[in-house]
XYZ file of C-alpha atoms in Angstrom:
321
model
C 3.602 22.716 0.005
C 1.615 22.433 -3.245
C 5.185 22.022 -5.557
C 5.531 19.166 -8.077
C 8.844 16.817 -7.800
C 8.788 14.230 -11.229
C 10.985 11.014 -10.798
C 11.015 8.199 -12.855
C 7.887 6.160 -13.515
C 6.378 8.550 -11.090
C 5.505 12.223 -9.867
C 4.799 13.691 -5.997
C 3.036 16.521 -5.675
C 2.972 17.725 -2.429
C -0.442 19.265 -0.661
C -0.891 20.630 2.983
C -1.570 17.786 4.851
C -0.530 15.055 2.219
C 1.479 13.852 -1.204
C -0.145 13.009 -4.291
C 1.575 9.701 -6.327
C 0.983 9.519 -9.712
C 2.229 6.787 -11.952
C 2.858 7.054 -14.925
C 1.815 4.060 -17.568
C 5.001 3.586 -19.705
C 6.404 0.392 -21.292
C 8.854 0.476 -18.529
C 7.023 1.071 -15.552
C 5.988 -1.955 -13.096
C 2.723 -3.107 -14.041
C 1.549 -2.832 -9.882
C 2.380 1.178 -10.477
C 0.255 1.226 -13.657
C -2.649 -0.887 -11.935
C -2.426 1.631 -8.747
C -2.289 5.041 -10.761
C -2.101 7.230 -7.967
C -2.208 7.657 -4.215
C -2.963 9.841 -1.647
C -0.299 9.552 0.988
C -1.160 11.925 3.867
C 1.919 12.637 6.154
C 0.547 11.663 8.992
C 1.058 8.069 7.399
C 4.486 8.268 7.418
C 7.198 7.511 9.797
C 10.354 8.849 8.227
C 11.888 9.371 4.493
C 15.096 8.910 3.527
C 17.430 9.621 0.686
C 19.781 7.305 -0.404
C 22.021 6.885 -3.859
C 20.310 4.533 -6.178
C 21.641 2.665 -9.056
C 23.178 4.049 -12.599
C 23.253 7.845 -11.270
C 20.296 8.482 -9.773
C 19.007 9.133 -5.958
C 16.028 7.768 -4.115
C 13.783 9.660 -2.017
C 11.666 6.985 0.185
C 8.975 8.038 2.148
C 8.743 5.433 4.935
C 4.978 4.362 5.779
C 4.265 3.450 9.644
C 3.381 -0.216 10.539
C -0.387 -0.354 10.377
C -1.242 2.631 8.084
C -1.319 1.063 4.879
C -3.033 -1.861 3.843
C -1.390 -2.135 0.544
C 2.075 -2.446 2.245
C 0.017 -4.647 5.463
C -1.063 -7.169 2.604
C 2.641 -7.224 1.494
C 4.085 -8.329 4.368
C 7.772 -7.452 2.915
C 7.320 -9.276 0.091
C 7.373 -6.986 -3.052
C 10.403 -6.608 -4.421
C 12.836 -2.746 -3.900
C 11.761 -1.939 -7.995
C 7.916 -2.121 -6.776
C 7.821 -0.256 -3.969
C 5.377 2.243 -4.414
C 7.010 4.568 -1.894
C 10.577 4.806 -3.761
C 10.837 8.130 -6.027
C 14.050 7.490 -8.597
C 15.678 10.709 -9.617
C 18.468 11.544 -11.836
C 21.600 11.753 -9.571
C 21.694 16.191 -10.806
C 19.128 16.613 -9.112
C 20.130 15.433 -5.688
C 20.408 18.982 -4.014
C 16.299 19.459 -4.730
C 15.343 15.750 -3.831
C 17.063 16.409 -0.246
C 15.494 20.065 0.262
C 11.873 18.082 -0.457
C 13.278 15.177 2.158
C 13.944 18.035 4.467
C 10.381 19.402 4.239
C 8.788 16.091 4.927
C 10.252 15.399 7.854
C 9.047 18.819 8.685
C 5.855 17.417 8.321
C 5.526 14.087 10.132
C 3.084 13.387 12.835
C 4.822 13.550 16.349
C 4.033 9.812 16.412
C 5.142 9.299 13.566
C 7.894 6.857 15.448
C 4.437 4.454 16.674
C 2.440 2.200 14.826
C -0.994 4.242 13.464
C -4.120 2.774 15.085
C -6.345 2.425 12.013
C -5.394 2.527 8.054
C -4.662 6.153 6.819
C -4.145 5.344 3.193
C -7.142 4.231 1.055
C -6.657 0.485 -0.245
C -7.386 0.200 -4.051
C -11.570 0.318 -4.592
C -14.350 -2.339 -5.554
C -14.842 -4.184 -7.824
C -12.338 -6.585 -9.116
C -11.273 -9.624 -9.616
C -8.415 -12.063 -11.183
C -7.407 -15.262 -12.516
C -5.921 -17.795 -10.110
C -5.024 -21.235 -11.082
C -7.378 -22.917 -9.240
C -10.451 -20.582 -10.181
C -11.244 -16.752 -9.740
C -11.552 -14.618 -7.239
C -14.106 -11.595 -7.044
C -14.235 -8.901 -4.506
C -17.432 -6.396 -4.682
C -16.830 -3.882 -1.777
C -18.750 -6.514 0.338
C -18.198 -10.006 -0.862
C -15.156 -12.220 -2.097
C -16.358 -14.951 -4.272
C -13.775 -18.041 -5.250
C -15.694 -20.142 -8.836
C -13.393 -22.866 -9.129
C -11.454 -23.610 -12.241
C -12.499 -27.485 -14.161
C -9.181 -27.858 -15.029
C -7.090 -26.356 -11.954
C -9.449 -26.865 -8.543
C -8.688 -29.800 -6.425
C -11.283 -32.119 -5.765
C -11.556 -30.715 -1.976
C -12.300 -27.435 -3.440
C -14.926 -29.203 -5.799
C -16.824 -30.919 -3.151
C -17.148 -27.492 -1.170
C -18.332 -25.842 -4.452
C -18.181 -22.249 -5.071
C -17.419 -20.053 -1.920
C -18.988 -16.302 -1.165
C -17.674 -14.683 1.914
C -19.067 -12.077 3.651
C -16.280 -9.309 4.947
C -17.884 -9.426 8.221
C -17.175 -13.090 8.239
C -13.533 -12.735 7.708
C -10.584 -11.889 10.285
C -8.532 -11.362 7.753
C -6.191 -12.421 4.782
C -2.600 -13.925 3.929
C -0.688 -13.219 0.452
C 2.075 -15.521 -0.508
C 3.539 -13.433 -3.582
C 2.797 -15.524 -6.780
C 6.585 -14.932 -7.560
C 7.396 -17.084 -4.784
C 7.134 -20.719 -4.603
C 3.504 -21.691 -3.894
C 1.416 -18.675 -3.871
C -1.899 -17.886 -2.671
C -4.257 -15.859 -1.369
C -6.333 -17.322 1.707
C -9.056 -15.449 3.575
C -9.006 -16.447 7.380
C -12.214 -16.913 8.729
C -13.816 -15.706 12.401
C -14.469 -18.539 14.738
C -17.699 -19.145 13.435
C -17.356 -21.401 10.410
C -19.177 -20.256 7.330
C -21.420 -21.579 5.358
C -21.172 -24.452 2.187
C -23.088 -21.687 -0.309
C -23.658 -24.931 -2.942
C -25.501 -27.214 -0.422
C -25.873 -25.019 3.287
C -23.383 -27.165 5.193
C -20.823 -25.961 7.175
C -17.195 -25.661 6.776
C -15.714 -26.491 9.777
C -14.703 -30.181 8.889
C -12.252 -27.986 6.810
C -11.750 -24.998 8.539
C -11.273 -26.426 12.342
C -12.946 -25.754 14.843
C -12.061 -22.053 15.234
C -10.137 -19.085 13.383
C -8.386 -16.207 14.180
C -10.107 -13.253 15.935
C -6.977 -11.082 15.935
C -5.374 -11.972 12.532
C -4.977 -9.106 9.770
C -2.409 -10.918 7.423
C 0.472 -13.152 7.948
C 4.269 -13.158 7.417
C 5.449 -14.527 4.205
C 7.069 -18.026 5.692
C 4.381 -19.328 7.762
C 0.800 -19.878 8.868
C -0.814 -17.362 11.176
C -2.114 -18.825 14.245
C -5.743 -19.917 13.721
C -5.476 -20.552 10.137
C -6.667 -23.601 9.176
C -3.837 -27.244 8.894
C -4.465 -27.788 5.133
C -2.497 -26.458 2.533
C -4.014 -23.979 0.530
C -4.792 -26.238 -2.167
C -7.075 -28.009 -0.144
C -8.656 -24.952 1.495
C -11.503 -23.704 -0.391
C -10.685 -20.557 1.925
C -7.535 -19.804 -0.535
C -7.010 -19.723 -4.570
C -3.305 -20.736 -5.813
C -1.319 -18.889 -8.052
C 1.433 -20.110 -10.376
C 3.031 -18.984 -13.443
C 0.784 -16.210 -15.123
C -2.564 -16.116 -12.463
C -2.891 -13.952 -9.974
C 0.089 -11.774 -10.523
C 1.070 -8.985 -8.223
C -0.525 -6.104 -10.184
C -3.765 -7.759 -9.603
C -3.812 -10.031 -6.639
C -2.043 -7.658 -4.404
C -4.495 -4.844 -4.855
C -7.301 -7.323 -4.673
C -5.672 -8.282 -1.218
C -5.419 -4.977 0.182
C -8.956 -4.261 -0.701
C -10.254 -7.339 0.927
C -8.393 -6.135 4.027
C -9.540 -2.840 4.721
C -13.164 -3.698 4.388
C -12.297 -6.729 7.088
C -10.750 -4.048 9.037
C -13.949 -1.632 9.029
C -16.036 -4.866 9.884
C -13.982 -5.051 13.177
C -14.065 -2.861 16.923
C -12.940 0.510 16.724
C -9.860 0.986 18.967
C -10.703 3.116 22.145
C -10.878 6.910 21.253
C -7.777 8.954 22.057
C -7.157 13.049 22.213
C -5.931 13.674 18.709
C -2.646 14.503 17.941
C -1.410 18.387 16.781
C 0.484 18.172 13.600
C 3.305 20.795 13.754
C 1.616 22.374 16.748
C 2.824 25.729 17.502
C 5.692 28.259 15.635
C 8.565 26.471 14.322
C 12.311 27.325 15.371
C 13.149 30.664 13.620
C 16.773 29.051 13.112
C 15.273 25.920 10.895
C 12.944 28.746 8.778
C 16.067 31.319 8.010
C 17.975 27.736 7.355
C 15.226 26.477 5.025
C 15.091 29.772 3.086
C 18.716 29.818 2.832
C 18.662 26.551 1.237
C 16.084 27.586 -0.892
C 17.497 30.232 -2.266
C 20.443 28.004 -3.274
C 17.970 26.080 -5.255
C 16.859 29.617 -6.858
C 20.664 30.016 -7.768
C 21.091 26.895 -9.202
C 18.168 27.235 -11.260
C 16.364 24.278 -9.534
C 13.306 26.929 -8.413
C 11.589 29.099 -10.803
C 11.468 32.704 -9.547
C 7.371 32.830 -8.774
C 8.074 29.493 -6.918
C 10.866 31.112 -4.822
C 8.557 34.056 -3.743
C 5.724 31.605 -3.339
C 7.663 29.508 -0.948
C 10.077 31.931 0.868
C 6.302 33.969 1.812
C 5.293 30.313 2.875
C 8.270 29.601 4.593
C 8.299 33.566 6.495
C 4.505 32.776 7.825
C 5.176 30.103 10.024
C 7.061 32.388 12.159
């Protein structure tokens, strides 16, 4: 669409096949928007939007992602809270009118199965290196490797005796994160059914880890254990660093776990190939185009849409016919 739409504490602008998110690094913006900076959402990553009033006049256009496309919201689980949603726009309530006429041109724009759960992640995770402070030690993640040194003061003594863990990706299933502002959070890698090795003295793990892990496990709901991950508690685990008040917030752990879990994911079998899917095959309905220009010259009216942008997007709008 190429055209610019600024909220607060962030900005789409829209491109042929996807929208660009920039965040903007204000006092008042969440620190996880600040730590992301931007993202490129394409459309066929999304499975509806919506608009919906928000708080203290203002609107909020949400673009929905599908289950499975992004492993920022996949590492989530549900758990970040409505103010931290990356996919929430907040406008000022005046400028309702434009904020639907850009909701209307998504939905133009969404894959036909859109309504289905995508196959693979669309949307790039945040990129290697980095690292944070847990309690119990901290965590490193280099594109290839997550690395757990444990903490003198924080580390339980099970975590001692293991010593200092490096994981390969390709030994990893996948990952659980408990949000650190919930009661007893963590992040814990789950292990495939071979049980790693002890990197301080070159035993194995699986006194600790059982005698298998998960082989289908990408994350785990908030309030629970996913099957195959090991009986102890997290503390205990030296598969798993523990939050608490001031390490491992979600600005930095979340990002870290999202990382983590698309390079598990590229580790793993391809799905089998399918035909791929048109996007907006064919001519669209002459009625929705003279509809869409209507609207949009309602927007010129208002003074909403500049005069070159009007031209620009009524030609636009005339050549899909």
């Amino acid at each position: 669409m190429g055209d610019v739409l600024a909220g607060i504490h962030a900005t789409w602008e829209f491109d042929t096949d996807s929208v660009l998110i920039r965040f903007e690094r204000g006092i008042r913006t969440p620190k996880l928007f600040q730590s992301l900076r931007e993202r490129r959402i394409p459309y066929a990553a999304l499975s509806s939007v919506t608009l919906t009033p928000g708080k203290r006049s203002t609107v909020v256009l949400r673009a929905v992602p599908r289950p499975g496309a992004d492993p920022l919201v996949e590492a989530a689980a549900g758990q970040l809270k409505e103010g931290c949603d990356p996919y929430r726009l907040v406008l000022p309530a005046e400028r309702e009118v434009l904020a639907e006429y850009y909701a209307d041109e998504l939905r133009a724009l969404l894959d036909p199965a859109s309504d289905e759960p995508a196959d693979r992640f669309l949307v790039a995770a945040p990129e290697a290196p980095m690292n944070f402070k847990a309690y119990d030690g901290r965590a490193g993640f280099d594109g290839e490797r997550v690395s757990f040194r444990w903490s003198w003061t924080g580390a339980s003594s099970a975590k001692w005796k293991a010593g200092d863990q490096t994981w390969k990706v390709s030994e990893l299933a996948g990952i659980v994160w408990r949000s650190p502002e919930a009661l007893d959070g963590y992040l814990r890698l789950l292990p495939r059914a071979a049980a790693p090795v002890d990197h301080r003295t070159g035993g194995s793990l699986g006194d600790l880890h059982g005698p298998g892990g998960p082989a289908d496990v990408d994350g785990g709901a908030p309030d629970g254990v996913p099957a195959g991950a090991p009986a102890v508690g997290p503390d205990q685990d030296p598969a798993a660093v523990l939050f608490g008040l001031g390490y491992g917030p979600v600005h930095e752990s979340l990002p870290f776990a999202a990382a983590v879990l698309e390079s598990v994911r590229k580790t793993q079998p391809a799905p089998a190939a399918s035909a791929p899917a048109l996007v907006n095959a064919g001519r669209r309905d002459p009625a929705d185009i003279a509809e869409r220009i209507h609207h949009l010259g309602e927007l010129h009216q208002a003074g909403l849409v500049t005069d070159a942008e009007y031209t620009a997007k009524k030609a636009q709008l005339l050549a899909e016919l």
